[in-house]
Short mmCIF file of C-alpha atoms and ligand atoms in Angstrom, two decimals:
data_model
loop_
_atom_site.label_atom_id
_atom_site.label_comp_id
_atom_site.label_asym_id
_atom_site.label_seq_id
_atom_site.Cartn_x
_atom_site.Cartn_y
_atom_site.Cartn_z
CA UNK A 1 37.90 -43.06 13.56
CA UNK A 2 33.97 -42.23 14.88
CA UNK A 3 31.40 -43.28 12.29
CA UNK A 4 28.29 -42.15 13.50
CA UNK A 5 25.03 -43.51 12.09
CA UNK A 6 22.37 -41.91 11.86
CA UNK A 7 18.92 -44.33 12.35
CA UNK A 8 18.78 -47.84 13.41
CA UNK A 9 16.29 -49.41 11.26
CA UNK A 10 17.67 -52.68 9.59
CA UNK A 11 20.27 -51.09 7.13
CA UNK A 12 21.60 -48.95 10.18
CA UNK A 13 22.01 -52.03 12.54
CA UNK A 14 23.30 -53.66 9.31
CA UNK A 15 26.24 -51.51 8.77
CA UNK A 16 26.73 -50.68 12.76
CA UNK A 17 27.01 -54.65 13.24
CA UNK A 18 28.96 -55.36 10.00
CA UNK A 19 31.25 -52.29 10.81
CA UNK A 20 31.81 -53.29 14.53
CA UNK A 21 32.40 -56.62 13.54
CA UNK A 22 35.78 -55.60 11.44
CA UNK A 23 36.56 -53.51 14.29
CA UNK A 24 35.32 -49.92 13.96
CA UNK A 25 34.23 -47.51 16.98
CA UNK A 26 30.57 -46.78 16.10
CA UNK A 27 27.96 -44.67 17.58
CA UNK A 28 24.30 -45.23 16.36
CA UNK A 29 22.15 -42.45 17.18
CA UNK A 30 17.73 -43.31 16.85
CA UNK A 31 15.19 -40.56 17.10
CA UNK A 32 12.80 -43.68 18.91
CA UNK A 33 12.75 -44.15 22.49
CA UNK A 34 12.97 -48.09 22.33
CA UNK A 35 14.26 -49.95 19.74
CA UNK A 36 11.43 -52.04 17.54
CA UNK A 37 10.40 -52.52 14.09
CA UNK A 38 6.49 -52.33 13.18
CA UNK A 39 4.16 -54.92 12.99
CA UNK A 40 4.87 -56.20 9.30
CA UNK A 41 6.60 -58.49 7.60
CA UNK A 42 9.65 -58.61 4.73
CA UNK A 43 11.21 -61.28 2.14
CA UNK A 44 14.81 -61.80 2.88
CA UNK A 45 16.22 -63.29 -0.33
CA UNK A 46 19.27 -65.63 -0.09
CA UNK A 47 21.47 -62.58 -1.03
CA UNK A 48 20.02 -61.11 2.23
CA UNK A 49 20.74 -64.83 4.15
CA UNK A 50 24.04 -65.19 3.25
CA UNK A 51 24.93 -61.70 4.55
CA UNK A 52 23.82 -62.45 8.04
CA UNK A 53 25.31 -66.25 7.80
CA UNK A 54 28.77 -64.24 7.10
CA UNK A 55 28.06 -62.26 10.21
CA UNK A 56 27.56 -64.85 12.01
CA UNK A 57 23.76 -65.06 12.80
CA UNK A 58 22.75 -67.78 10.98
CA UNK A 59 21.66 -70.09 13.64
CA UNK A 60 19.44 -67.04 15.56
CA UNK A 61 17.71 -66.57 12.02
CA UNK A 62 17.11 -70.34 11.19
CA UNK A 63 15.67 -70.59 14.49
CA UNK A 64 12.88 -67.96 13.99
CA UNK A 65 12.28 -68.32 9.86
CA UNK A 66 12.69 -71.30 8.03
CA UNK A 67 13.09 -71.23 4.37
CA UNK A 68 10.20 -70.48 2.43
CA UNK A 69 9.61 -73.57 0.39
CA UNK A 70 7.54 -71.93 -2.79
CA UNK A 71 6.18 -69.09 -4.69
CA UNK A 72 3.58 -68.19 -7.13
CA UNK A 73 1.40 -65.94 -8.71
CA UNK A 74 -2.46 -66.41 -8.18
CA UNK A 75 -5.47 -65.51 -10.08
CA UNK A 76 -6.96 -62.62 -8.05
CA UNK A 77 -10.91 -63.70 -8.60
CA UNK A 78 -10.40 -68.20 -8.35
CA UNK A 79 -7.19 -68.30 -6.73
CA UNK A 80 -6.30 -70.22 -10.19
CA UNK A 81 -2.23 -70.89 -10.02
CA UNK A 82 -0.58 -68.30 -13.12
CA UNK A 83 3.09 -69.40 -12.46
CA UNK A 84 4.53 -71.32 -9.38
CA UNK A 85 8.38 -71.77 -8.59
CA UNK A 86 9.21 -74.73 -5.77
CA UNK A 87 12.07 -75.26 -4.30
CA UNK A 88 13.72 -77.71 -1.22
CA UNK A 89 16.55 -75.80 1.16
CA UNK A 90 18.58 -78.38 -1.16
CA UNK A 91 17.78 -76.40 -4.22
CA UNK A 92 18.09 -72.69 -2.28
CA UNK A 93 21.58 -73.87 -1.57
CA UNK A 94 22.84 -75.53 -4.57
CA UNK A 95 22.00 -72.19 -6.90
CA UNK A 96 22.48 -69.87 -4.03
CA UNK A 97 24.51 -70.93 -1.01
CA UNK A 98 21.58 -69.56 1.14
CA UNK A 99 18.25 -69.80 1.59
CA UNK A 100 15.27 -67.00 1.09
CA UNK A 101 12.99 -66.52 4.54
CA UNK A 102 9.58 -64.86 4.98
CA UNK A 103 10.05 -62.72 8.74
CA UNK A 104 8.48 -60.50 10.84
CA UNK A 105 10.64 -57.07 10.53
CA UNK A 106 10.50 -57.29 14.39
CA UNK A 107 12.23 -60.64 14.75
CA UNK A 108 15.49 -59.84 12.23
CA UNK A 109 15.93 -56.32 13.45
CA UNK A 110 15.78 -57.90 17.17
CA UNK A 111 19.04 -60.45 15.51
CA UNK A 112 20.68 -57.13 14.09
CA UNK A 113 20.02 -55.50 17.73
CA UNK A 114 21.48 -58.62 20.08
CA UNK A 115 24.53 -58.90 17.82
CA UNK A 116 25.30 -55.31 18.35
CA UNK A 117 27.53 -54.24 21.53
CA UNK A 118 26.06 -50.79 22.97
CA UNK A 119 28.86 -50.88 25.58
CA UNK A 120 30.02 -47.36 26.03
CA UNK A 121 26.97 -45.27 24.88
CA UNK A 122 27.54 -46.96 21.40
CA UNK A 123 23.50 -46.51 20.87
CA UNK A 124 21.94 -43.50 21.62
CA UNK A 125 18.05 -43.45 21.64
CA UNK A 126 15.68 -40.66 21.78
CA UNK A 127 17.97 -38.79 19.46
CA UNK A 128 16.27 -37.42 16.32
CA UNK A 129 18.49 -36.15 14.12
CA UNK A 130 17.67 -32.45 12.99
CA UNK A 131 20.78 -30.68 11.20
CA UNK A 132 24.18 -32.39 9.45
CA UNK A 133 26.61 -30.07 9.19
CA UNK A 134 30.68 -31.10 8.34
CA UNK A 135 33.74 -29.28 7.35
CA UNK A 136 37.25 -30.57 6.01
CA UNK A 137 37.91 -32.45 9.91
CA UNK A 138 34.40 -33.83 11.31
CA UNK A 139 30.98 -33.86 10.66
CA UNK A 140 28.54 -32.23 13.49
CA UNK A 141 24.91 -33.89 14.15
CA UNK A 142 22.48 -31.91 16.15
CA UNK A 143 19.26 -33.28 17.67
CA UNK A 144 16.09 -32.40 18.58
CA UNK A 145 16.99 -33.28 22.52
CA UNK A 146 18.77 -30.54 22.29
CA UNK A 147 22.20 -32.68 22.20
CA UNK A 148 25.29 -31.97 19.41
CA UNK A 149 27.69 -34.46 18.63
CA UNK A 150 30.94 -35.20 16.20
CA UNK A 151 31.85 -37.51 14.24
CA UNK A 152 34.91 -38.49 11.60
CA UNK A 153 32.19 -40.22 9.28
CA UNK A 154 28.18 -40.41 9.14
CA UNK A 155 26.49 -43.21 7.53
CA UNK A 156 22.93 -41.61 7.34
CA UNK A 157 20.03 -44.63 7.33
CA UNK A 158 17.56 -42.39 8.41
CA UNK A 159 14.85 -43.71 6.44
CA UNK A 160 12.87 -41.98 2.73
CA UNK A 161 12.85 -38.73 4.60
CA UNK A 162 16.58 -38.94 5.11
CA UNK A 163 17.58 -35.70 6.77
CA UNK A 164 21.31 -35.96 5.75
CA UNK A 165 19.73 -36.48 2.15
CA UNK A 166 17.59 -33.59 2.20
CA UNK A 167 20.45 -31.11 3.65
CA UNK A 168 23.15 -32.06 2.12
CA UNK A 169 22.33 -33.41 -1.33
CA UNK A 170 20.44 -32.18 -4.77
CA UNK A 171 17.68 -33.90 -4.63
CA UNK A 172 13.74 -33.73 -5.12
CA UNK A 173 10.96 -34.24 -1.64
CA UNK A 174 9.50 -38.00 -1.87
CA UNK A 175 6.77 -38.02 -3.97
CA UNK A 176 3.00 -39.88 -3.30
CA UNK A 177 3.11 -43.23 -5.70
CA UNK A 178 -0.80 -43.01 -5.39
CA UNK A 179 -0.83 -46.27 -3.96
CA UNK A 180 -1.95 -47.08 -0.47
CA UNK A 181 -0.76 -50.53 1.18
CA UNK A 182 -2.43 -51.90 4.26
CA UNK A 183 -0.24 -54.20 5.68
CA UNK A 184 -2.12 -57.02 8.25
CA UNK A 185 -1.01 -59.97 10.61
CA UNK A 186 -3.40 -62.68 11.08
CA UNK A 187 -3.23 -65.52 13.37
CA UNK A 188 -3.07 -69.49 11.34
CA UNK A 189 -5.34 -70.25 13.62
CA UNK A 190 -8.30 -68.27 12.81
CA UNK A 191 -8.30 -69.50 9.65
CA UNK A 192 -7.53 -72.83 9.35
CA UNK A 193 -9.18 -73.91 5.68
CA UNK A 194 -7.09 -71.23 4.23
CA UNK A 195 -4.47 -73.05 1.70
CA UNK A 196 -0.60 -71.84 2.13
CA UNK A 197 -0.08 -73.36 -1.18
CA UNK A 198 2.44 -71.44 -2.32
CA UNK A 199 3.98 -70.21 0.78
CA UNK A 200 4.10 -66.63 -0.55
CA UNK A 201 1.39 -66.14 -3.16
CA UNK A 202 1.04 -62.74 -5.25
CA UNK A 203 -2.27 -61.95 -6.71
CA UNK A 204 -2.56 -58.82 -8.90
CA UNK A 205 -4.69 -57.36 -10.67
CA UNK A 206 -5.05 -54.09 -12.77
CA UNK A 207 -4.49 -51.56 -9.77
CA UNK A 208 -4.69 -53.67 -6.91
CA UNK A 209 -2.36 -56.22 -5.60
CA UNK A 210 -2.89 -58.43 -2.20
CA UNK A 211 0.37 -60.94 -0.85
CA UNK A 212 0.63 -62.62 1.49
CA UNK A 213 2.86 -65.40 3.10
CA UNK A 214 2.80 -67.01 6.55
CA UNK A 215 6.13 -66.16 9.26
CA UNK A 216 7.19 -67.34 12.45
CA UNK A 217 7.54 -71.03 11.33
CA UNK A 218 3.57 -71.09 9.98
CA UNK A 219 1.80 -69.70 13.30
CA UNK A 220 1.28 -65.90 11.92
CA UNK A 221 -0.09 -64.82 8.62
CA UNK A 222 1.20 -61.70 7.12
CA UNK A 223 -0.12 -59.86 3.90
CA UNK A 224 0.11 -56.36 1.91
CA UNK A 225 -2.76 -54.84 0.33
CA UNK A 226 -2.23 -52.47 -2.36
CA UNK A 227 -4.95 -50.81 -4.19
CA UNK A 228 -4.82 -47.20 -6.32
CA UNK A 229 -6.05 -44.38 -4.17
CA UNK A 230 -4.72 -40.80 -6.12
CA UNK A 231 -6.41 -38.79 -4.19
CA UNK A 232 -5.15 -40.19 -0.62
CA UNK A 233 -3.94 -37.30 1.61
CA UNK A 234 -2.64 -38.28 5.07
CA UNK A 235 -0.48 -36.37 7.36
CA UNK A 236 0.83 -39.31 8.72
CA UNK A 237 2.29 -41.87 5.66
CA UNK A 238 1.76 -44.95 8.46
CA UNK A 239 -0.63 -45.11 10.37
CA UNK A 240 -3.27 -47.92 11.62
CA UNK A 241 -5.86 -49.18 9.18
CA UNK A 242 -9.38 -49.58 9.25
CA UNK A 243 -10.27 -53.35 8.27
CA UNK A 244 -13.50 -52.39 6.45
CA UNK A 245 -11.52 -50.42 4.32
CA UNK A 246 -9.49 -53.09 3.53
CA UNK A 247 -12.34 -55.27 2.57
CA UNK A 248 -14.06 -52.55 0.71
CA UNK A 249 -11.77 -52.63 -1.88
CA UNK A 250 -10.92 -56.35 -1.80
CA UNK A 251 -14.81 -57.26 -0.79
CA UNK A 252 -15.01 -59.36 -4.77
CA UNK A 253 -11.65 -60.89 -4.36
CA UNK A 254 -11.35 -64.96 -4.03
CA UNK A 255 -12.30 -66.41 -0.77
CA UNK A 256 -9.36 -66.97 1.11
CA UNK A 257 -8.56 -63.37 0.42
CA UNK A 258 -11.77 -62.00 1.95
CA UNK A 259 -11.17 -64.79 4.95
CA UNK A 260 -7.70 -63.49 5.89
CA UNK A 261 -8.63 -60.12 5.44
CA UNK A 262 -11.90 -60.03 7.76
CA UNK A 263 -9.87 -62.16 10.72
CA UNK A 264 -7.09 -59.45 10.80
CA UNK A 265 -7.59 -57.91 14.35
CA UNK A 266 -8.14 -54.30 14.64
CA UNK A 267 -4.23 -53.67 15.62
CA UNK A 268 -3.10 -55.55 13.43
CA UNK A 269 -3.86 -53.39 10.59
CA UNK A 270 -1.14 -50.54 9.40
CA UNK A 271 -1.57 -48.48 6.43
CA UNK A 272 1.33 -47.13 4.63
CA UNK A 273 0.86 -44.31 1.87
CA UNK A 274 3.50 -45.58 -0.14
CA UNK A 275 5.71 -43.29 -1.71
CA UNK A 276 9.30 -42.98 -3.61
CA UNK A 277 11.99 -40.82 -4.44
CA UNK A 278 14.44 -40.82 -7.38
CA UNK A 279 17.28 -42.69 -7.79
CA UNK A 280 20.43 -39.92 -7.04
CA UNK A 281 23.54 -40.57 -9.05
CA UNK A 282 26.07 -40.04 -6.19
CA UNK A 283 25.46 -41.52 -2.45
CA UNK A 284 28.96 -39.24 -0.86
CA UNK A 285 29.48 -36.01 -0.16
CA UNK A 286 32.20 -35.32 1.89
CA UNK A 287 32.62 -37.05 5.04
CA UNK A 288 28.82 -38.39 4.69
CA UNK A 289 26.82 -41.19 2.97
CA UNK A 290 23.52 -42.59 2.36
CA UNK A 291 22.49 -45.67 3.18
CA UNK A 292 19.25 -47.88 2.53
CA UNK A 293 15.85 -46.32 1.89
CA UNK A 294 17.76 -42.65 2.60
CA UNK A 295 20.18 -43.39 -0.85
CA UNK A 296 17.56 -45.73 -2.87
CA UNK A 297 13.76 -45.86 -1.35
CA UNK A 298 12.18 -47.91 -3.60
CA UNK A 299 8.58 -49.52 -4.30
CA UNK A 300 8.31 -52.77 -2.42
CA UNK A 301 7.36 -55.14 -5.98
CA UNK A 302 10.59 -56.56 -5.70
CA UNK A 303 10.84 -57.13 -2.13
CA UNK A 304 14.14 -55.83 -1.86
CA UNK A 305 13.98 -52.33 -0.34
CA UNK A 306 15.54 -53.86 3.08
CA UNK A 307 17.55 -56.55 1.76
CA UNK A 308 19.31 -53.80 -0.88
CA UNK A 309 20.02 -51.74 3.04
CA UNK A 310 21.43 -54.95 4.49
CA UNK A 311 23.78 -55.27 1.24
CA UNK A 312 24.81 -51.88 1.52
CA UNK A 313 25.85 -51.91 4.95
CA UNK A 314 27.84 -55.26 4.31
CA UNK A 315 29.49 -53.79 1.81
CA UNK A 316 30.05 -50.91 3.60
CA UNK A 317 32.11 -52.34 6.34
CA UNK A 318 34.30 -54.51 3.69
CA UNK A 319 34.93 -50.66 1.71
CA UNK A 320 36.41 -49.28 5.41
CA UNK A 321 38.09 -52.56 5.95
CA UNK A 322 40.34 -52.59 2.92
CA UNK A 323 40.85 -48.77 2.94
CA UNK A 324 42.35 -48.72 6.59
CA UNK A 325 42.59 -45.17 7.36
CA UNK A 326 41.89 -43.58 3.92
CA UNK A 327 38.09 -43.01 4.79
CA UNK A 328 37.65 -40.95 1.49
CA UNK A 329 38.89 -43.99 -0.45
CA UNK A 330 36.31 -46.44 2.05
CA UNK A 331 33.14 -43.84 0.83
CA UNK A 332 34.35 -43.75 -2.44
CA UNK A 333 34.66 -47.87 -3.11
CA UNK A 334 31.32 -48.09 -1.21
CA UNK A 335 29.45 -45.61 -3.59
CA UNK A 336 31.12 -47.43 -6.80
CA UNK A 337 30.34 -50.99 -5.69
CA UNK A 338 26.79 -50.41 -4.26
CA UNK A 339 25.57 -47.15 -6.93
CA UNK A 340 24.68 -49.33 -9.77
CA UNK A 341 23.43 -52.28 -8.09
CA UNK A 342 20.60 -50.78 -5.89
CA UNK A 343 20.14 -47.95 -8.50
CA UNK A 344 18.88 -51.27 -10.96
CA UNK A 345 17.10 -52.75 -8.61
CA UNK A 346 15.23 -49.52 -7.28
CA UNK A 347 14.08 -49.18 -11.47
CA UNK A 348 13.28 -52.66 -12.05
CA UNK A 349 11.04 -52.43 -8.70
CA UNK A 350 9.00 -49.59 -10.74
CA UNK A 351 8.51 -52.10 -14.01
CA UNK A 352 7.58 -55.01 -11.84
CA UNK A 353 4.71 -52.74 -10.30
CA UNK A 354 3.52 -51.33 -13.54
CA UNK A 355 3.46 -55.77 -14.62
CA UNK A 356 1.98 -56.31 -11.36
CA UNK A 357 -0.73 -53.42 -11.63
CA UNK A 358 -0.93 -53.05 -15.85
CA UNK A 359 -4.11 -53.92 -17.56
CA UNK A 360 -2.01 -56.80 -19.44
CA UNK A 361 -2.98 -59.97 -17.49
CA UNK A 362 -0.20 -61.93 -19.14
CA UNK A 363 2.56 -59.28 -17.38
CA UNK A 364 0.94 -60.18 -14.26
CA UNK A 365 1.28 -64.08 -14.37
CA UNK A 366 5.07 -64.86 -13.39
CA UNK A 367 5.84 -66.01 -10.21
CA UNK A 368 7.10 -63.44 -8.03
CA UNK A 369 10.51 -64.97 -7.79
CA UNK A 370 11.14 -65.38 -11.99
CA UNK A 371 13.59 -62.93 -13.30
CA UNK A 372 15.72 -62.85 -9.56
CA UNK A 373 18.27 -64.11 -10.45
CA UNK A 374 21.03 -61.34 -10.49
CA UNK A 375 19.70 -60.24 -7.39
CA UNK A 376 19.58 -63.38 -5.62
CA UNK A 377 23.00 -64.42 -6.87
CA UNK A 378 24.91 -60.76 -5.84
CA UNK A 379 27.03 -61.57 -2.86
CA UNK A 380 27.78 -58.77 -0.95
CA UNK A 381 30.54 -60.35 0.89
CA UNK A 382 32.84 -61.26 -2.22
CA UNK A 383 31.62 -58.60 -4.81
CA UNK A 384 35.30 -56.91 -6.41
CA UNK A 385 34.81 -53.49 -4.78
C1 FAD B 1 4.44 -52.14 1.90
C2 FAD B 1 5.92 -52.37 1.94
C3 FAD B 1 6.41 -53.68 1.81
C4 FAD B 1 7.80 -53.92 1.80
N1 FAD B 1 8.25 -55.20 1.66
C5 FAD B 1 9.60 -55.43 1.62
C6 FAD B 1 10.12 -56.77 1.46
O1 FAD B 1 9.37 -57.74 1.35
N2 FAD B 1 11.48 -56.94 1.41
C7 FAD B 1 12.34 -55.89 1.51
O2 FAD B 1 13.57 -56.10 1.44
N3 FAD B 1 11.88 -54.61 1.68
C8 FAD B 1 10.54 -54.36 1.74
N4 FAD B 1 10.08 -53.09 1.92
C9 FAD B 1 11.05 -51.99 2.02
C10 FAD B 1 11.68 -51.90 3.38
O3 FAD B 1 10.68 -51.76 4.37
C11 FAD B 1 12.64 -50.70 3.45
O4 FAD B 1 13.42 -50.66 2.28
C12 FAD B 1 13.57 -50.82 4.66
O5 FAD B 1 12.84 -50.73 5.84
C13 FAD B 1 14.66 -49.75 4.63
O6 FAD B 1 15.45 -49.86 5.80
P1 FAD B 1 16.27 -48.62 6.33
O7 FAD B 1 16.95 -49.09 7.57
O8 FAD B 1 17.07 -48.03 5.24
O9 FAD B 1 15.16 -47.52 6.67
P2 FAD B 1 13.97 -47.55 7.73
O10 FAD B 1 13.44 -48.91 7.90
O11 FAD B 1 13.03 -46.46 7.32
O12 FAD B 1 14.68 -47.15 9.10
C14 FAD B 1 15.08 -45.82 9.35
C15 FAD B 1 15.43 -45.68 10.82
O13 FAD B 1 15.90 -44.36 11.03
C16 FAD B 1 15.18 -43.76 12.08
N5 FAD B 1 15.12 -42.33 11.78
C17 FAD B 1 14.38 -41.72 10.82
N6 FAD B 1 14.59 -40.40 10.85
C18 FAD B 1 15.48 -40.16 11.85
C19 FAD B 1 16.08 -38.97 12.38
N7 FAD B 1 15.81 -37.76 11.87
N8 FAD B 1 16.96 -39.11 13.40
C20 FAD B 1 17.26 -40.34 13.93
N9 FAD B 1 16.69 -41.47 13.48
C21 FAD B 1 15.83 -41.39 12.45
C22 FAD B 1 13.84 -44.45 12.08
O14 FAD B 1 13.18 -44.33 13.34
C23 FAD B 1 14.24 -45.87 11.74
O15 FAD B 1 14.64 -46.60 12.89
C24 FAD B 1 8.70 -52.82 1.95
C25 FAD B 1 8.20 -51.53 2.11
C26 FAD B 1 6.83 -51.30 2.11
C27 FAD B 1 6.32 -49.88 2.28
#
């Protein structure tokens, strides 16, 4: 059995390593011509950790993120604490076998990549996927280079402007949030009176929200901007920034804010016009499923967008696992097990952001990591599928 898949962010090297792992012939086809990850950051929960300590990578993660010892929620205007959650790798592993890590996207997409074997033209770049086609015996992928190829099974992780999702399933074009996030990296040392007390600190405030959290062991400073701009058009939906726009809209914000903001370099500064799709009620059709931000693209106020595509793709390759050669049977499990979960998670995302950006101050105050639980404590390696 070929399963082709279809985008190699981190849910498609996910699924490509998990699946390869358990023994699977894969193909991964990427419309890029190198293999990277932009210049921003994610949260990795301990449901994300313990997925990559079951496929083995703990050791290559520990050694680029180490656990992120606290979180809170700050006053946007004095930097006053509004909730604060601590907690020693002791703790992390006591409630949740595994630890949560702040990391640059680059560094745990570059794990995801080394633990992958491309032996045998398993990963094929420069091939942007432009028409899905399948009938009862294979499913046919056609690409912009001009290139056709088959497959048994496609896994498309091709991202919120899935092309598998848009051809092959009901479903309605991503629509413009009317939020605009500029995402920055800052170097420690430019700013060395700034406190990292809490490690990751959320600030909102009634239509604006600025985070931000230090990776790479302390050394780099990354944070998200998010402000309301409705009437934000854009060809493009990422693009670089423009720090003075940045500090426009954050220019009365609390000091350190302001500090990190103005020392953010001129390329470090990507804007994102951030937008969302529905949740679909079925992820299969056919010989072809959804994975990651193509079956559940979802505001980023959880921080769980990536980690729900890591999940899936774990689960994934345990569905094809126990189904041998009955791939219908693998989709189907997969779609039942993962449906629900990421479905939840994708709605909760959209109340946290209306808490985070509401006019109620008192929604606004928990700590970031309050009311986690069920998502930190989902293990995607021993849910009953
Ligand atoms: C501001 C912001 C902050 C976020 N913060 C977090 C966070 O803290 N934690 C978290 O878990 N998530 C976060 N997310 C969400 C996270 O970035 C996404 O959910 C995640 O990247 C989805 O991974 P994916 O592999 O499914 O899709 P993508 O990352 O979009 O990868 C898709 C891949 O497919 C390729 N591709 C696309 N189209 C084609 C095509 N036609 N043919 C071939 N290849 C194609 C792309 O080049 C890419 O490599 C955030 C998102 C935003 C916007």
């Amino acid at each position: 059995m070929k399963i082709g898949i279809t985008g190699a962010g981190i849910g498609g090297m996910t699924a490509a390593v998990a699946l390869q792992q358990r023994g699977f012939q894969v193909v991964v086809y990427e419309q890029a011509t190198e293999l990277g990850e932009v210049g921003a950051a994610i949260t990795l929960g301990p449901n994300a950790n313990r997925i990559f300590a079951a496929l083995g990578l703990e050791d290559e993660v520990a050694a680029l993120a180490s656990a992120t010892p606290s979180t809170g929620t700050l006053h946007w205007q004095t930097g006053e604490r509004l909730g604060y959650v601590q907690r020693s790798v002791e703790d992390y592993l006591s409630a949740y076998g595994a630890v949560t890590r702040h990391m640059h996207r680059a560094d745990i997409h570059g794990v995801l990549v080394r633990a992958f074997d491309a032996g045998t033209d398993s990963l094929r770049l420069d091939h942007r996927l432009t028409d899905i086609e399948q009938d009862s015996n294979e499913v046919t992928l056609h690409f912009a280079n001009g290139q056709s190829d088959r497959c048994d099974i496609v896994v498309a992780c091709d991202g919120i402007k899935s092309i598998a999702r848009d051809k092959l399933f009901i479903t309605e074009p991503p629509t413009f949030t009317g939020l605009v996030a500029w995402r920055g990296l800052v170097d420690r040392e430019k700013i060395p009176e700034v406190n990292f007390d809490p490690h990751f600190a959320a600030f909102p405030a009634e239509n604006k929200l600025f985070g931000r959290y230090p990776i790479r062991h302390g050394t780099l400073i990354n944070y998200v901007a998010i402000a309301s701009q409705p009437d934000f058009h854009e060809e493009s939906w990422s693009a670089y920034g423009d720090v003075a726009d940045v500090l426009a809209e954050f220019s009365d914000w609390y000091e350190d804010i302001v500090k990190i903001i103005r020392a953010t370099p001129a390329d470090r500064c990507l804007r994102w016009a951030m937008h969302s799709r529905q949740p679909l009620d079925s992820w299969v059709t056919g010989r072809v499923a959804l994975l990651g931000d193509a079956a559940h693209p979802m505001t980023p106020f959880l921080g769980s967008g990536a980690v729900m595509a890591i999940e899936d793709g774990a689960v994934l390759a345990r569905c094809f696992a126990a189904a041998g050669d009955d791939w219908a049977d693998a989709l189907q499990l997969y779609e039942r097990a993962r449906l629900p979960c990421a479905n939840k998670v994708h709605m909760d995302s959209v109340k946290r952001g209306e808490a985070y950006l509401g006019s109620d101050p008192a929604a606004r105050g928990q700590a970031p990591s309050v009311g986690m639980e069920e998502v930190y404590q989902y293990d995607a390696m021993s849910v009953p599928i």
